[in-house]
């Protein structure tokens, strides 16, 4: 296994294997905290920190972890960084901490992180593992932000707390309730699968066109 | 089921290779050590900021319900009738004690007492903070600490002017022997408030309004009979 | 002349001039008088609301059919029914843009998502209403008095709210018309929050006074009777719903008349009659077995009364029917009729149609090598 870092390793998580829109992982924090764009971004950054740090550490220790205790080791490592993030957010803003509630601690069981540790970091040197983790977390961040911004715009008429429609805006209460999360996620999934299919159709048309000419 | 599990085993799989016990212990020990180190250093480096944040949050909540306040001291009212000052580091209150905050104005005079209360609302417990004025024996301020009420309906208790007007002077007088509240604080249907100890509920958010009433009632019921006899101590406390 | 053909097809072999389209068309016919009366009650706002909601439903249906997302044709009238029913359950002064949102959601989420006509699990109109109820709880609770002077020339102000904007409050407008703010409350809301019980005979026709109610229950019952008489609708479901609601309400009334209103009030207030006659009877979402219809109706009636009495909401018909819809596959399963010639003896008829889980399927490892004899497998229906 060479230590070369491919561009694909980075972009994989952002688009082709996007954890939210393609793998549909990590839905629990996704649906619960994306009530506003700021909450979503904080969650995204917290997950990013945990994912990158834990991937690095797991990758560093990959040669000495016996496979019988690997899950336990990964969980301990992940939990450590989650605790660190927990303290950091408390130190930055208590308000944000209250808004995110238990979901900071629940990053421990976010399957994206354990999945990356198991599938990628434990098999690759630290640099590619971190790059891959960074790409994944950017993908997750994009997903969270896509949900959070739509829900905040419809649910409160604001984006990052800035009013978009003036004071007469009628908030869609359902968007800040849990069902709203499902609706918006469904909408985005629909959008991305439609895009994917269109791309595929264009490719087949191109192929058909080429073979027709030949 | 266990009786039926006598299954003739035809093929015995080879026993797994002996687990590298030493390796496992070494790895886990190392991981734990590294992780412990990281956690402790994170805790140490953020401790001051977190404590400052918490203090600011508490102060802000108290100052909101007692606008005249400039500084606060945390106390606990003990079950035996005494009160005890809590230091900044004390997180564990004595068992059975009711915590409250004494707020002092810029001249060091007692501006009011702030206390927390909670009651089940529509979605979850509504935790509130209220300011008590010893002078008029009434609740003079009200704020929400935490709630998960329906946005647009239940969360009106933060903003609804008519509702907040209830807490300009909500009567929480004690009975003559200072053993209990003279009147039960409770939320009544919108537009039917007739006594100073009643809370005019928000139309359409009756459950949340009732939760606020119950939270104040329960907290006042628990705290005031212990607190009122000791008010003089609190008044002196800051001057000394 | 066509060639004589042998047509081989599966059941049903029913030969009658009743296609889906015919049934739907007659349901629309029977809804027209109700809509007309509703417009008579509330004037131009109600007319606009019905038109906008129905058009929103039709446009959504058209768009989704043309993209191949859902089955069905625009001409099968089902989207019209959804639109009309949805409009009738919304307050007359409901902002038109919210009405359009409700219509789009009703078809897109309530119907197209499941595959179109006949595949929907929930009544589309109620899905649309549930969405706007959760999204705009204030607007959907704002009723206005009926039979106002000048209702045919003037919109209720909230109707014309700009898209995405909060509708104007009705209080000012009502004051100008010399009504107090409470005149806009529905009879159920008045009972729930103020303890005022309106007489049942007034509710039945809703002609007296300026009550803020939906279309008259008497008219709905009449139109429903037409559908039932023409066999376009099964009479068991409405009868079961109304019967069970009345029975529950009567029992509670008998226990404590001071706390619970009389059963007639329960029956004729709110949307119970409309829901029982037109919404719960939706063919795709209700059980097909006769016994199942009774169970389904009884469940909805009971839930309606329970939600009205014991929840924070004044009205419970919508959620009761949605829960009933969700339960109806299960109800169908446990009320399968016994096939002819089977299970008459031995008193085991009731077990016939239910298929307990084969322990062997629960977990191969757990069950071990000894699997119980599969006595019931030969009777398992073919998929």
CSV table of N, CA and C in Angstrom, one decimal, chain A residues 23-100:
chain,number,residue,atom,x,y,z
A,23,UNK,N,-24.8,7.7,1.0
A,23,UNK,CA,-24.8,6.6,1.9
A,23,UNK,C,-25.9,6.6,2.9
A,24,UNK,N,-26.5,7.9,3.0
A,24,UNK,CA,-27.6,8.1,4.0
A,24,UNK,C,-27.2,7.6,5.4
A,25,UNK,N,-26.1,8.1,5.8
A,25,UNK,CA,-25.6,7.7,7.2
A,25,UNK,C,-25.7,8.9,8.1
A,26,UNK,N,-25.7,8.6,9.4
A,26,UNK,CA,-25.6,9.7,10.4
A,26,UNK,C,-26.9,10.5,10.4
A,27,UNK,N,-28.0,9.9,10.2
A,27,UNK,CA,-29.3,10.6,10.1
A,27,UNK,C,-29.7,11.2,11.5
A,28,UNK,N,-29.3,10.5,12.5
A,28,UNK,CA,-29.9,10.9,13.8
A,28,UNK,C,-29.5,12.4,14.2
A,29,UNK,N,-28.2,12.7,14.1
A,29,UNK,CA,-27.8,14.1,14.4
A,29,UNK,C,-28.3,15.0,13.2
A,30,UNK,N,-28.3,14.5,12.1
A,30,UNK,CA,-28.7,15.2,10.9
A,30,UNK,C,-30.1,15.8,11.0
A,31,UNK,N,-31.1,14.9,11.4
A,31,UNK,CA,-32.5,15.4,11.5
A,31,UNK,C,-32.7,16.2,12.7
A,32,UNK,N,-31.9,15.9,13.8
A,32,UNK,CA,-32.3,16.6,15.1
A,32,UNK,C,-31.7,18.0,15.2
A,33,UNK,N,-30.5,18.2,14.7
A,33,UNK,CA,-29.9,19.5,15.0
A,33,UNK,C,-30.0,20.5,13.8
A,34,UNK,N,-30.6,20.1,12.7
A,34,UNK,CA,-30.6,21.0,11.5
A,34,UNK,C,-31.7,22.0,11.5
A,35,UNK,N,-32.1,22.5,12.7
A,35,UNK,CA,-33.2,23.4,12.8
A,35,UNK,C,-32.7,24.8,12.2
A,36,UNK,N,-31.5,25.1,12.4
A,36,UNK,CA,-31.0,26.4,11.9
A,36,UNK,C,-29.6,26.1,11.2
A,37,UNK,N,-29.2,27.0,10.4
A,37,UNK,CA,-28.0,26.9,9.6
A,37,UNK,C,-26.8,26.9,10.6
A,38,UNK,N,-26.9,27.7,11.6
A,38,UNK,CA,-25.7,27.8,12.6
A,38,UNK,C,-25.6,26.5,13.3
A,39,UNK,N,-26.7,26.0,13.8
A,39,UNK,CA,-26.6,24.7,14.5
A,39,UNK,C,-26.0,23.6,13.6
A,40,UNK,N,-26.5,23.6,12.4
A,40,UNK,CA,-26.0,22.6,11.4
A,40,UNK,C,-24.5,22.7,11.2
A,41,UNK,N,-24.1,24.0,11.1
A,41,UNK,CA,-22.6,24.1,10.8
A,41,UNK,C,-21.8,23.8,12.0
A,42,UNK,N,-22.3,24.1,13.2
A,42,UNK,CA,-21.5,23.7,14.4
A,42,UNK,C,-21.4,22.2,14.4
A,43,UNK,N,-22.5,21.6,14.2
A,43,UNK,CA,-22.5,20.1,14.2
A,43,UNK,C,-21.5,19.6,13.2
A,44,UNK,N,-21.6,20.2,12.0
A,44,UNK,CA,-20.7,19.7,10.9
A,44,UNK,C,-19.2,19.9,11.3
A,45,UNK,N,-18.9,21.1,11.9
A,45,UNK,CA,-17.5,21.3,12.3
A,45,UNK,C,-17.1,20.3,13.4
A,46,UNK,N,-18.0,20.1,14.4
A,46,UNK,CA,-17.7,19.2,15.5
A,46,UNK,C,-17.4,17.8,14.9
A,47,UNK,N,-18.3,17.4,14.0
A,47,UNK,CA,-18.1,16.0,13.4
A,47,UNK,C,-16.7,16.0,12.6
A,48,UNK,N,-16.5,17.1,12.0
A,48,UNK,CA,-15.2,17.2,11.2
A,48,UNK,C,-14.0,17.0,12.1
A,49,UNK,N,-14.0,17.7,13.2
A,49,UNK,CA,-12.9,17.6,14.1
A,49,UNK,C,-12.7,16.2,14.6
A,50,UNK,N,-13.8,15.6,15.0
A,50,UNK,CA,-13.8,14.2,15.6
A,50,UNK,C,-13.3,13.2,14.5
A,51,UNK,N,-13.9,13.4,13.3
A,51,UNK,CA,-13.6,12.5,12.2
A,51,UNK,C,-12.1,12.5,11.8
A,52,UNK,N,-11.6,13.7,11.6
A,52,UNK,CA,-10.2,13.9,11.2
A,52,UNK,C,-9.3,13.4,12.3
A,53,UNK,N,-9.5,13.8,13.5
A,53,UNK,CA,-8.6,13.5,14.6
A,53,UNK,C,-8.6,12.0,14.8
A,54,UNK,N,-9.8,11.4,14.9
A,54,UNK,CA,-9.8,10.0,15.2
A,54,UNK,C,-9.3,9.2,14.1
A,55,UNK,N,-9.5,9.6,12.8
A,55,UNK,CA,-8.9,8.9,11.7
A,55,UNK,C,-7.4,8.9,11.8
A,56,UNK,N,-6.8,10.0,12.1
A,56,UNK,CA,-5.4,10.1,12.3
A,56,UNK,C,-4.9,9.2,13.3
A,57,UNK,N,-5.5,9.2,14.5
A,57,UNK,CA,-5.0,8.3,15.6
A,57,UNK,C,-5.2,6.9,15.2
A,58,UNK,N,-6.4,6.5,14.7
A,58,UNK,CA,-6.6,5.1,14.3
A,58,UNK,C,-5.6,4.7,13.3
A,59,UNK,N,-5.3,5.6,12.4
A,59,UNK,CA,-4.4,5.2,11.3
A,59,UNK,C,-3.0,5.0,11.9
A,60,UNK,N,-2.6,5.9,12.8
A,60,UNK,CA,-1.3,5.7,13.4
A,60,UNK,C,-1.1,4.4,14.2
A,61,UNK,N,-2.2,4.0,14.8
A,61,UNK,CA,-2.1,2.8,15.6
A,61,UNK,C,-2.5,1.5,14.9
A,62,UNK,N,-2.8,1.7,13.6
A,62,UNK,CA,-3.4,0.6,12.8
A,62,UNK,C,-2.6,-0.7,12.9
A,63,UNK,N,-1.3,-0.6,13.0
A,63,UNK,CA,-0.4,-1.8,13.0
A,63,UNK,C,-0.4,-2.6,14.3
A,64,UNK,N,-0.7,-1.9,15.4
A,64,UNK,CA,-0.5,-2.5,16.7
A,64,UNK,C,-1.9,-2.9,17.3
A,65,UNK,N,-3.0,-2.6,16.6
A,65,UNK,CA,-4.3,-2.9,17.2
A,65,UNK,C,-4.7,-4.3,16.8
A,66,UNK,N,-4.8,-5.3,17.7
A,66,UNK,CA,-5.2,-6.6,17.3
A,66,UNK,C,-6.7,-6.5,16.9
A,67,UNK,N,-7.1,-7.4,16.0
A,67,UNK,CA,-8.4,-7.2,15.4
A,67,UNK,C,-9.5,-7.6,16.4
A,68,UNK,N,-9.2,-8.3,17.5
A,68,UNK,CA,-10.2,-8.7,18.4
A,68,UNK,C,-10.7,-7.4,19.2
A,69,UNK,N,-9.8,-6.5,19.4
A,69,UNK,CA,-10.2,-5.3,20.2
A,69,UNK,C,-10.3,-4.0,19.4
A,70,UNK,N,-10.4,-4.2,18.1
A,70,UNK,CA,-10.3,-3.0,17.3
A,70,UNK,C,-11.5,-2.1,17.5
A,71,UNK,N,-12.7,-2.7,17.6
A,71,UNK,CA,-13.9,-1.8,17.7
A,71,UNK,C,-13.8,-1.0,19.0
A,72,UNK,N,-13.4,-1.7,20.1
A,72,UNK,CA,-13.3,-1.1,21.4
A,72,UNK,C,-12.3,0.0,21.3
A,73,UNK,N,-11.2,-0.2,20.6
A,73,UNK,CA,-10.1,0.8,20.5
A,73,UNK,C,-10.7,2.0,19.8
A,74,UNK,N,-11.3,1.8,18.6
A,74,UNK,CA,-11.9,2.9,17.9
A,74,UNK,C,-12.9,3.7,18.7
A,75,UNK,N,-13.7,3.0,19.4
A,75,UNK,CA,-14.8,3.7,20.2
A,75,UNK,C,-14.1,4.6,21.2
A,76,UNK,N,-13.1,4.0,21.9
A,76,UNK,CA,-12.4,4.8,22.9
A,76,UNK,C,-11.8,6.1,22.3
A,77,UNK,N,-11.1,5.9,21.1
A,77,UNK,CA,-10.5,7.0,20.5
A,77,UNK,C,-11.5,8.1,20.1
A,78,UNK,N,-12.6,7.6,19.5
A,78,UNK,CA,-13.7,8.5,19.0
A,78,UNK,C,-14.3,9.2,20.2
A,79,UNK,N,-14.6,8.5,21.3
A,79,UNK,CA,-15.2,9.1,22.5
A,79,UNK,C,-14.3,10.2,23.0
A,80,UNK,N,-13.0,9.9,23.0
A,80,UNK,CA,-12.0,10.9,23.5
A,80,UNK,C,-12.2,12.3,22.8
A,81,UNK,N,-12.2,12.2,21.4
A,81,UNK,CA,-12.3,13.4,20.7
A,81,UNK,C,-13.7,14.1,20.8
A,82,UNK,N,-14.7,13.2,21.0
A,82,UNK,CA,-16.0,13.8,21.2
A,82,UNK,C,-16.0,14.6,22.5
A,83,UNK,N,-15.4,14.0,23.5
A,83,UNK,CA,-15.3,14.7,24.8
A,83,UNK,C,-14.6,16.1,24.7
A,84,UNK,N,-13.5,16.0,23.9
A,84,UNK,CA,-12.8,17.3,23.7
A,84,UNK,C,-13.7,18.3,23.0
A,85,UNK,N,-14.4,17.9,22.0
A,85,UNK,CA,-15.3,18.8,21.3
A,85,UNK,C,-16.3,19.3,22.2
A,86,UNK,N,-16.9,18.4,23.0
A,86,UNK,CA,-17.9,18.8,24.0
A,86,UNK,C,-17.4,20.0,24.9
A,87,UNK,N,-16.2,19.9,25.4
A,87,UNK,CA,-15.6,21.0,26.2
A,87,UNK,C,-15.4,22.2,25.4
A,88,UNK,N,-14.9,22.0,24.2
A,88,UNK,CA,-14.6,23.2,23.3
A,88,UNK,C,-15.9,24.0,23.1
A,89,UNK,N,-17.0,23.3,22.7
A,89,UNK,CA,-18.2,24.0,22.4
A,89,UNK,C,-18.7,24.7,23.7
A,90,UNK,N,-18.6,24.0,24.8
A,90,UNK,CA,-19.0,24.7,26.0
A,90,UNK,C,-18.2,26.0,26.3
A,91,UNK,N,-17.0,25.9,25.9
A,91,UNK,CA,-16.1,27.1,26.2
A,91,UNK,C,-16.4,28.2,25.2
A,92,UNK,N,-16.8,27.8,24.0
A,92,UNK,CA,-17.1,28.8,23.0
A,92,UNK,C,-18.5,29.5,23.3
A,93,UNK,N,-19.5,28.7,23.4
A,93,UNK,CA,-20.8,29.3,23.6
A,93,UNK,C,-21.7,28.3,24.3
A,94,UNK,N,-22.2,28.7,25.4
A,94,UNK,CA,-23.1,27.8,26.2
A,94,UNK,C,-24.5,27.7,25.5
A,95,UNK,N,-24.8,28.7,24.8
A,95,UNK,CA,-26.1,28.8,24.1
A,95,UNK,C,-26.1,27.7,23.0
A,96,UNK,N,-25.1,27.7,22.2
A,96,UNK,CA,-24.9,26.7,21.2
A,96,UNK,C,-24.9,25.3,21.8
A,97,UNK,N,-24.3,25.2,22.9
A,97,UNK,CA,-24.2,23.9,23.5
A,97,UNK,C,-25.6,23.4,23.9
A,98,UNK,N,-26.4,24.3,24.5
A,98,UNK,CA,-27.8,23.9,24.9
A,98,UNK,C,-28.6,23.5,23.6
A,99,UNK,N,-28.4,24.3,22.5
A,99,UNK,CA,-29.2,24.0,21.3
A,99,UNK,C,-28.8,22.7,20.8
A,100,UNK,N,-27.6,22.3,20.8
A,100,UNK,CA,-27.2,21.0,20.2
A,100,UNK,C,-27.5,19.8,21.2
